[in-house]
Amino acid sequence: GGGGGGGGGGGRGRMPGCSAAEFLAGIHVAPKKPGGLPIHFAPLFPGCKMLDLPELHAQLAGRSAFLVGDCWERRLIEHVCKEAGRPLESYDQVEPFAFVCRVPLMNNANLTLGFAHISGSGRMLTASSHEYMPARMLRLSSSERAVEMLSKFREKYLNGIAPDLVMAQSYAHDFAGWSERYPCDPAKNKQKMTGTTRHRRTLCDVYEWWSTHQHILLPEWLSNVENLTQSLGAASPNSALYWNTRYLPISEFAVGTVGLANNQTTPNFPGAYHSMSEGIRALHTTWKPHKVQLFDMARYSAGLVLWYYGDGLHQTAWASQAFARVLFNLIARLPGTRDQTI
């Protein structure tokens, strides 16, 4: 009787042409503006949802992923659970952001997505770090926090088995920590400031310290990221290990790579997140002994300011949908092809 299950989903009213392959293709780049930036990303089939695709369930059922990061990953998991009509669960009652989303697919097997929030890649904390973790966790390094949370997730939801995928990301809290470490004189760049007070402060910070300190900050951050990913690899050596790159409009606009580049008095140096991701692209293949691969979302989303709310920091549901589709693309192809940058 099992042979008839695969075709049953087609009668549930899903849109014509919606297939697993089309869902996994996920998004496409629209025609470009004269300046070279894509007008927008659009789902190939906006109404094509994972739960309407039983043929996709076989590729994702029983799979699992553990995502280490910040609001980018958290909003993804919230989006997936909301679309699936499932509640968020917790694998640690003390941690405020120890989230899990379990999506039932077929033969009582779930797609299980776990999340841990870290506040930066090393030991540097920010003024808001206490909002994301309890006091004991604040005393640990990010590597120690991430490994501990991965262990708790495995024990509670995977019977101790390694997840198929472990993915990490840390940009925003490192960036915020640097801005707190290197305060600036607002008057020095006051004539260049636009937008809200929060944005003015960020622009001022960037002009003051990124152009003069990136030669120190970038190697420090890359060393922290190497330690974080290698710690996760050692804790879960049977998982595919990935780093997720990020694009952030407020960071890139601030240094003139887009919005202020034509101002003759404005220094035009590479944006912070751009420089950070370029460093990862150049060095991740040299990190040993655990192989780190790239989930290069920054290449997908560079310049797409409409993916973000007005603060230039937090992504919309549209961005979470696109992120989820590309992530499912990767999970569906594990473990057979672990040698690809996505």
Tab-separated table of C-alpha atoms in Angstrom:
chain	number	residue	atom	x	y	z
A	1	GLY	CA	0.000	0.000	0.000
A	2	GLY	CA	3.045	2.284	0.375
A	3	GLY	CA	3.382	2.889	-3.360
A	4	GLY	CA	0.318	5.102	-3.555
A	5	GLY	CA	1.483	7.622	-0.986
A	6	GLY	CA	3.727	9.655	-3.251
A	7	GLY	CA	1.031	10.761	-5.662
A	8	GLY	CA	-1.579	11.620	-3.081
A	9	GLY	CA	-0.265	15.114	-2.489
A	10	GLY	CA	-1.086	16.181	-6.038
A	11	GLY	CA	-4.787	16.191	-5.240
A	12	ARG	CA	-4.475	18.660	-2.376
A	13	GLY	CA	-4.902	21.674	-4.577
A	14	ARG	CA	-1.286	22.655	-4.938
A	15	MET	CA	-0.529	25.005	-7.799
A	16	PRO	CA	0.176	23.527	-11.249
A	17	GLY	CA	3.840	22.907	-11.953
A	18	CYS	CA	4.816	22.906	-8.266
A	19	SER	CA	7.329	20.103	-7.818
A	20	ALA	CA	10.146	19.206	-5.461
A	21	ALA	CA	12.729	20.304	-8.007
A	22	GLU	CA	11.018	23.669	-8.464
A	23	PHE	CA	10.697	24.169	-4.731
A	24	LEU	CA	14.369	23.422	-4.168
A	25	ALA	CA	15.353	25.763	-6.975
A	26	GLY	CA	13.722	28.249	-4.651
A	27	ILE	CA	14.591	31.691	-5.937
A	28	HIS	CA	15.872	33.411	-9.023
A	29	VAL	CA	17.500	36.746	-9.706
A	30	ALA	CA	15.335	39.193	-11.610
A	31	PRO	CA	16.795	41.333	-14.437
A	32	LYS	CA	19.448	43.731	-13.235
A	33	LYS	CA	19.381	47.473	-12.961
A	34	PRO	CA	21.964	49.489	-14.906
A	35	GLY	CA	24.109	49.623	-11.788
A	36	GLY	CA	24.388	45.839	-11.743
A	37	LEU	CA	22.281	45.058	-8.674
A	38	PRO	CA	19.328	42.709	-9.090
A	39	ILE	CA	15.935	44.378	-8.837
A	40	HIS	CA	14.746	41.704	-6.446
A	41	PHE	CA	14.692	38.008	-5.722
A	42	ALA	CA	11.431	36.208	-6.381
A	43	PRO	CA	10.277	32.678	-5.588
A	44	LEU	CA	10.012	30.645	-8.763
A	45	PHE	CA	6.670	29.391	-7.476
A	46	PRO	CA	5.448	31.622	-4.627
A	47	GLY	CA	2.618	29.274	-3.649
A	48	CYS	CA	4.810	26.174	-3.694
A	49	LYS	CA	5.101	24.973	-0.076
A	50	MET	CA	7.080	22.145	1.437
A	51	LEU	CA	4.062	20.475	3.021
A	52	ASP	CA	2.375	20.177	-0.400
A	53	LEU	CA	5.247	18.117	-1.801
A	54	PRO	CA	5.214	14.504	-0.594
A	55	GLU	CA	7.953	13.672	-3.085
A	56	LEU	CA	10.176	16.135	-1.228
A	57	HIS	CA	9.374	14.594	2.124
A	58	ALA	CA	11.477	11.526	1.320
A	59	GLN	CA	14.497	13.791	0.887
A	60	LEU	CA	13.980	15.720	4.123
A	61	ALA	CA	12.227	13.266	6.461
A	62	GLY	CA	14.488	12.189	9.285
A	63	ARG	CA	17.026	14.903	8.484
A	64	SER	CA	18.273	17.407	11.043
A	65	ALA	CA	20.261	20.608	11.230
A	66	PHE	CA	21.662	22.704	14.054
A	67	LEU	CA	22.025	26.419	13.311
A	68	VAL	CA	24.291	28.622	15.423
A	69	GLY	CA	23.840	32.352	14.962
A	70	ASP	CA	21.497	35.213	15.790
A	71	CYS	CA	18.128	36.631	14.685
A	72	TRP	CA	18.786	35.586	11.058
A	73	GLU	CA	18.610	31.876	11.936
A	74	ARG	CA	16.013	32.364	14.657
A	75	ARG	CA	13.590	34.062	12.256
A	76	LEU	CA	14.154	31.298	9.722
A	77	ILE	CA	13.114	28.645	12.233
A	78	GLU	CA	10.129	30.716	13.348
A	79	HIS	CA	9.089	31.074	9.688
A	80	VAL	CA	9.373	27.339	8.992
A	81	CYS	CA	7.331	26.415	12.064
A	82	LYS	CA	4.685	29.019	11.262
A	83	GLU	CA	4.339	27.783	7.674
A	84	ALA	CA	4.119	24.186	8.896
A	85	GLY	CA	1.595	25.086	11.602
A	86	ARG	CA	3.890	23.730	14.296
A	87	PRO	CA	4.809	25.236	17.677
A	88	LEU	CA	8.362	26.170	18.539
A	89	GLU	CA	9.867	23.868	21.159
A	90	SER	CA	12.798	24.297	23.539
A	91	TYR	CA	15.662	21.944	24.318
A	92	ASP	CA	16.813	23.948	27.367
A	93	GLN	CA	14.447	25.679	29.769
A	94	VAL	CA	17.119	28.102	31.024
A	95	GLU	CA	18.280	29.379	27.643
A	96	PRO	CA	15.838	31.982	26.262
A	97	PHE	CA	16.591	31.159	22.605
A	98	ALA	CA	17.148	27.385	22.590
A	99	PHE	CA	14.587	26.797	19.847
A	100	VAL	CA	13.626	23.674	17.918
A	101	CYS	CA	11.192	23.278	15.040
A	102	ARG	CA	10.026	19.756	14.182
A	103	VAL	CA	8.144	19.415	10.910
A	104	PRO	CA	6.365	16.042	10.502
A	105	LEU	CA	6.798	14.731	6.971
A	106	MET	CA	6.325	11.016	6.303
A	107	ASN	CA	6.424	7.687	8.141
A	108	ASN	CA	6.404	9.586	11.437
A	109	ALA	CA	9.757	11.168	10.567
A	110	ASN	CA	10.474	14.848	11.177
A	111	LEU	CA	12.676	17.483	9.691
A	112	THR	CA	14.304	18.762	12.901
A	113	LEU	CA	15.871	22.225	13.025
A	114	GLY	CA	17.664	23.382	16.170
A	115	PHE	CA	18.989	26.836	16.990
A	116	ALA	CA	21.438	28.377	19.463
A	117	HIS	CA	21.980	32.115	19.860
A	118	ILE	CA	25.554	33.300	20.373
A	119	SER	CA	26.645	36.863	21.051
A	120	GLY	CA	29.701	37.183	18.827
A	121	SER	CA	32.334	34.712	17.713
A	122	GLY	CA	34.820	34.976	20.585
A	123	ARG	CA	34.678	36.263	24.148
A	124	MET	CA	33.742	39.852	23.380
A	125	LEU	CA	30.295	40.689	24.749
A	126	THR	CA	28.054	43.621	23.923
A	127	ALA	CA	25.707	45.744	25.998
A	128	SER	CA	22.802	43.555	24.871
A	129	SER	CA	24.414	40.121	25.371
A	130	HIS	CA	22.528	39.527	28.629
A	131	GLU	CA	19.260	39.577	26.655
A	132	TYR	CA	20.233	36.430	24.776
A	133	MET	CA	21.724	34.120	27.383
A	134	PRO	CA	21.851	33.536	31.160
A	135	ALA	CA	24.731	34.695	33.355
A	136	ARG	CA	26.551	31.357	33.337
A	137	MET	CA	26.663	31.294	29.552
A	138	LEU	CA	28.011	34.845	29.491
A	139	ARG	CA	31.132	33.573	31.246
A	140	LEU	CA	31.860	31.085	28.456
A	141	SER	CA	33.385	31.705	25.049
A	142	SER	CA	31.111	31.472	22.025
A	143	SER	CA	32.740	28.158	21.086
A	144	GLU	CA	32.013	26.727	24.525
A	145	ARG	CA	28.427	27.989	24.433
A	146	ALA	CA	27.767	26.613	20.949
A	147	VAL	CA	29.227	23.184	21.739
A	148	GLU	CA	27.234	22.898	24.956
A	149	MET	CA	23.979	23.810	23.223
A	150	LEU	CA	24.690	21.409	20.361
A	151	SER	CA	25.166	18.621	22.905
A	152	LYS	CA	21.856	19.432	24.616
A	153	PHE	CA	20.030	19.523	21.276
A	154	ARG	CA	21.468	16.155	20.264
A	155	GLU	CA	20.576	14.499	23.550
A	156	LYS	CA	16.993	15.755	23.716
A	157	TYR	CA	15.931	15.511	20.067
A	158	LEU	CA	18.333	13.194	18.223
A	159	ASN	CA	19.066	10.501	20.845
A	160	GLY	CA	22.667	11.656	20.909
A	161	ILE	CA	23.147	11.221	17.157
A	162	ALA	CA	24.956	13.923	15.203
A	163	PRO	CA	22.731	16.203	13.089
A	164	ASP	CA	23.163	15.960	9.338
A	165	LEU	CA	24.168	19.614	9.199
A	166	VAL	CA	25.835	22.032	11.606
A	167	MET	CA	25.914	25.632	10.362
A	168	ALA	CA	27.305	28.706	12.099
A	169	GLN	CA	27.186	32.459	11.507
A	170	SER	CA	28.334	35.475	13.541
A	171	TYR	CA	28.557	39.005	12.183
A	172	ALA	CA	26.136	41.417	13.852
A	173	HIS	CA	27.225	40.977	17.463
A	174	ASP	CA	30.909	41.144	16.552
A	175	PHE	CA	30.177	44.324	14.620
A	176	ALA	CA	28.239	45.785	17.549
A	177	GLY	CA	31.020	44.855	19.971
A	178	TRP	CA	33.583	46.662	17.847
A	179	SER	CA	31.436	49.783	17.703
A	180	GLU	CA	31.245	49.750	21.500
A	181	ARG	CA	34.977	49.177	21.796
A	182	TYR	CA	35.852	52.039	19.446
A	183	PRO	CA	33.563	55.001	20.182
A	184	CYS	CA	33.850	57.980	17.876
A	185	ASP	CA	33.404	61.706	17.805
A	186	PRO	CA	29.941	62.227	16.241
A	187	ALA	CA	30.797	65.792	15.218
A	188	LYS	CA	33.598	64.589	12.959
A	189	ASN	CA	31.212	63.002	10.492
A	190	LYS	CA	28.020	64.804	11.380
A	191	GLN	CA	27.554	66.252	7.890
A	192	LYS	CA	27.455	62.736	6.422
A	193	MET	CA	24.803	61.337	8.722
A	194	THR	CA	21.279	60.542	7.560
A	195	GLY	CA	18.376	58.529	8.917
A	196	THR	CA	17.556	57.646	12.506
A	197	THR	CA	19.752	58.309	15.529
A	198	ARG	CA	20.636	54.621	15.624
A	199	HIS	CA	21.750	54.697	12.003
A	200	ARG	CA	23.692	57.921	12.514
A	201	ARG	CA	25.627	56.330	15.344
A	202	THR	CA	26.421	53.258	13.274
A	203	LEU	CA	27.608	55.323	10.316
A	204	CYS	CA	29.785	57.419	12.582
A	205	ASP	CA	31.247	54.332	14.218
A	206	VAL	CA	32.101	52.751	10.906
A	207	TYR	CA	33.828	55.820	9.537
A	208	GLU	CA	35.772	56.195	12.742
A	209	TRP	CA	37.024	52.683	13.338
A	210	TRP	CA	36.494	50.287	10.445
A	211	SER	CA	38.751	52.164	8.031
A	212	THR	CA	41.505	52.467	10.630
A	213	HIS	CA	41.143	49.223	12.613
A	214	GLN	CA	40.006	46.577	10.145
A	215	HIS	CA	43.601	45.347	9.740
A	216	ILE	CA	43.423	44.370	13.428
A	217	LEU	CA	39.755	43.404	13.748
A	218	LEU	CA	39.472	41.188	10.687
A	219	PRO	CA	42.295	38.733	11.586
A	220	GLU	CA	40.968	38.597	15.160
A	221	TRP	CA	37.467	37.763	13.917
A	222	LEU	CA	38.703	35.164	11.420
A	223	SER	CA	40.687	33.458	14.178
A	224	ASN	CA	37.574	33.390	16.379
A	225	VAL	CA	35.482	31.956	13.539
A	226	GLU	CA	38.067	29.269	12.856
A	227	ASN	CA	38.022	28.302	16.539
A	228	LEU	CA	34.201	28.297	16.613
A	229	THR	CA	33.809	26.105	13.528
A	230	GLN	CA	36.585	23.716	14.541
A	231	SER	CA	35.048	23.344	18.007
A	232	LEU	CA	31.691	22.478	16.438
A	233	GLY	CA	33.410	20.069	14.054
A	234	ALA	CA	35.165	18.321	16.929
A	235	ALA	CA	31.891	18.057	18.856
A	236	SER	CA	30.014	16.641	15.849
A	237	PRO	CA	32.557	15.171	13.383
A	238	ASN	CA	29.935	13.218	11.446
A	239	SER	CA	27.941	16.343	10.558
A	240	ALA	CA	28.451	18.405	7.430
A	241	LEU	CA	29.963	21.645	8.724
A	242	TYR	CA	29.103	24.975	7.068
A	243	TRP	CA	29.624	28.698	7.613
A	244	ASN	CA	26.810	31.013	6.528
A	245	THR	CA	27.936	34.358	5.088
A	246	ARG	CA	25.745	37.434	5.560
A	247	TYR	CA	25.033	40.686	3.809
A	248	LEU	CA	23.783	43.609	5.879
A	249	PRO	CA	22.534	46.815	4.235
A	250	ILE	CA	23.322	49.169	7.098
A	251	SER	CA	26.925	47.962	7.246
A	252	GLU	CA	27.542	48.196	3.518
A	253	PHE	CA	25.741	51.497	3.004
A	254	ALA	CA	27.605	53.013	5.906
A	255	VAL	CA	31.033	52.727	4.323
A	256	GLY	CA	30.007	54.077	0.950
A	257	THR	CA	30.011	50.936	-1.155
A	258	VAL	CA	26.508	51.769	-2.382
A	259	GLY	CA	24.800	54.846	-1.047
A	260	LEU	CA	27.694	57.172	-0.322
A	261	ALA	CA	30.275	56.071	-2.867
A	262	ASN	CA	29.770	59.148	-5.072
A	263	ASN	CA	30.543	61.606	-2.304
A	264	GLN	CA	34.034	62.911	-3.062
A	265	THR	CA	34.751	63.564	0.610
A	266	THR	CA	33.669	60.075	1.705
A	267	PRO	CA	36.319	57.346	1.902
A	268	ASN	CA	35.256	54.384	-0.198
A	269	PHE	CA	36.656	51.296	1.476
A	270	PRO	CA	35.157	47.780	1.447
A	271	GLY	CA	32.144	47.284	3.689
A	272	ALA	CA	32.667	45.483	6.982
A	273	TYR	CA	30.502	42.445	6.250
A	274	HIS	CA	31.873	42.252	2.715
A	275	SER	CA	35.446	42.218	4.037
A	276	MET	CA	34.546	39.643	6.684
A	277	SER	CA	32.943	37.316	4.148
A	278	GLU	CA	35.818	37.737	1.715
A	279	GLY	CA	38.153	36.676	4.492
A	280	ILE	CA	36.066	33.569	5.109
A	281	ARG	CA	36.014	32.730	1.398
A	282	ALA	CA	39.779	33.014	1.230
A	283	LEU	CA	40.642	31.023	4.357
A	284	HIS	CA	37.935	28.481	5.184
A	285	THR	CA	39.510	25.724	3.079
A	286	THR	CA	42.727	25.989	5.112
A	287	TRP	CA	41.070	25.306	8.473
A	288	LYS	CA	41.899	21.869	9.868
A	289	PRO	CA	41.187	19.206	10.786
A	290	HIS	CA	37.422	19.682	10.304
A	291	LYS	CA	36.370	20.716	6.814
A	292	VAL	CA	34.342	23.919	6.697
A	293	GLN	CA	32.206	24.674	3.642
A	294	LEU	CA	30.297	27.785	2.649
A	295	PHE	CA	26.587	28.451	2.634
A	296	ASP	CA	27.172	31.722	0.829
A	297	MET	CA	23.930	33.638	1.391
A	298	ALA	CA	25.810	36.932	1.094
A	299	ARG	CA	26.285	36.259	-2.623
A	300	TYR	CA	22.547	35.626	-3.021
A	301	SER	CA	21.405	38.659	-1.111
A	302	ALA	CA	24.017	41.397	-1.690
A	303	GLY	CA	22.263	44.657	-2.502
A	304	LEU	CA	18.771	43.379	-1.745
A	305	VAL	CA	17.741	46.061	0.721
A	306	LEU	CA	14.056	45.128	0.407
A	307	TRP	CA	14.866	41.894	2.226
A	308	TYR	CA	15.290	43.975	5.381
A	309	TYR	CA	13.169	46.213	7.530
A	310	GLY	CA	13.921	49.920	7.822
A	311	ASP	CA	16.603	49.353	10.453
A	312	GLY	CA	18.766	47.743	7.762
A	313	LEU	CA	19.416	44.853	10.145
A	314	HIS	CA	16.462	42.480	10.581
A	315	GLN	CA	15.163	40.443	7.654
A	316	THR	CA	11.567	40.221	6.458
A	317	ALA	CA	9.527	37.033	6.143
A	318	TRP	CA	10.357	37.185	2.431
A	319	ALA	CA	14.057	36.808	3.224
A	320	SER	CA	13.371	33.955	5.652
A	321	GLN	CA	11.399	32.153	2.950
A	322	ALA	CA	14.260	32.449	0.490
A	323	PHE	CA	16.790	31.384	3.129
A	324	ALA	CA	14.653	28.358	4.036
A	325	ARG	CA	14.406	27.178	0.433
A	326	VAL	CA	18.145	27.355	-0.146
A	327	LEU	CA	18.760	25.634	3.192
A	328	PHE	CA	16.354	22.807	2.311
A	329	ASN	CA	18.183	22.493	-0.999
A	330	LEU	CA	21.378	21.787	0.924
A	331	ILE	CA	19.822	19.440	3.511
A	332	ALA	CA	18.045	17.406	0.822
A	333	ARG	CA	21.369	16.701	-0.871
A	334	LEU	CA	23.273	15.587	2.223
A	335	PRO	CA	25.246	13.421	2.753
A	336	GLY	CA	25.900	12.571	-0.878
A	337	THR	CA	27.414	15.899	-1.959
A	338	ARG	CA	29.410	17.461	0.838
A	339	ASP	CA	31.902	19.172	-1.445
A	340	GLN	CA	29.851	22.075	-2.712
A	341	THR	CA	29.635	25.725	-1.830
A	342	ILE	CA	25.978	26.759	-1.874
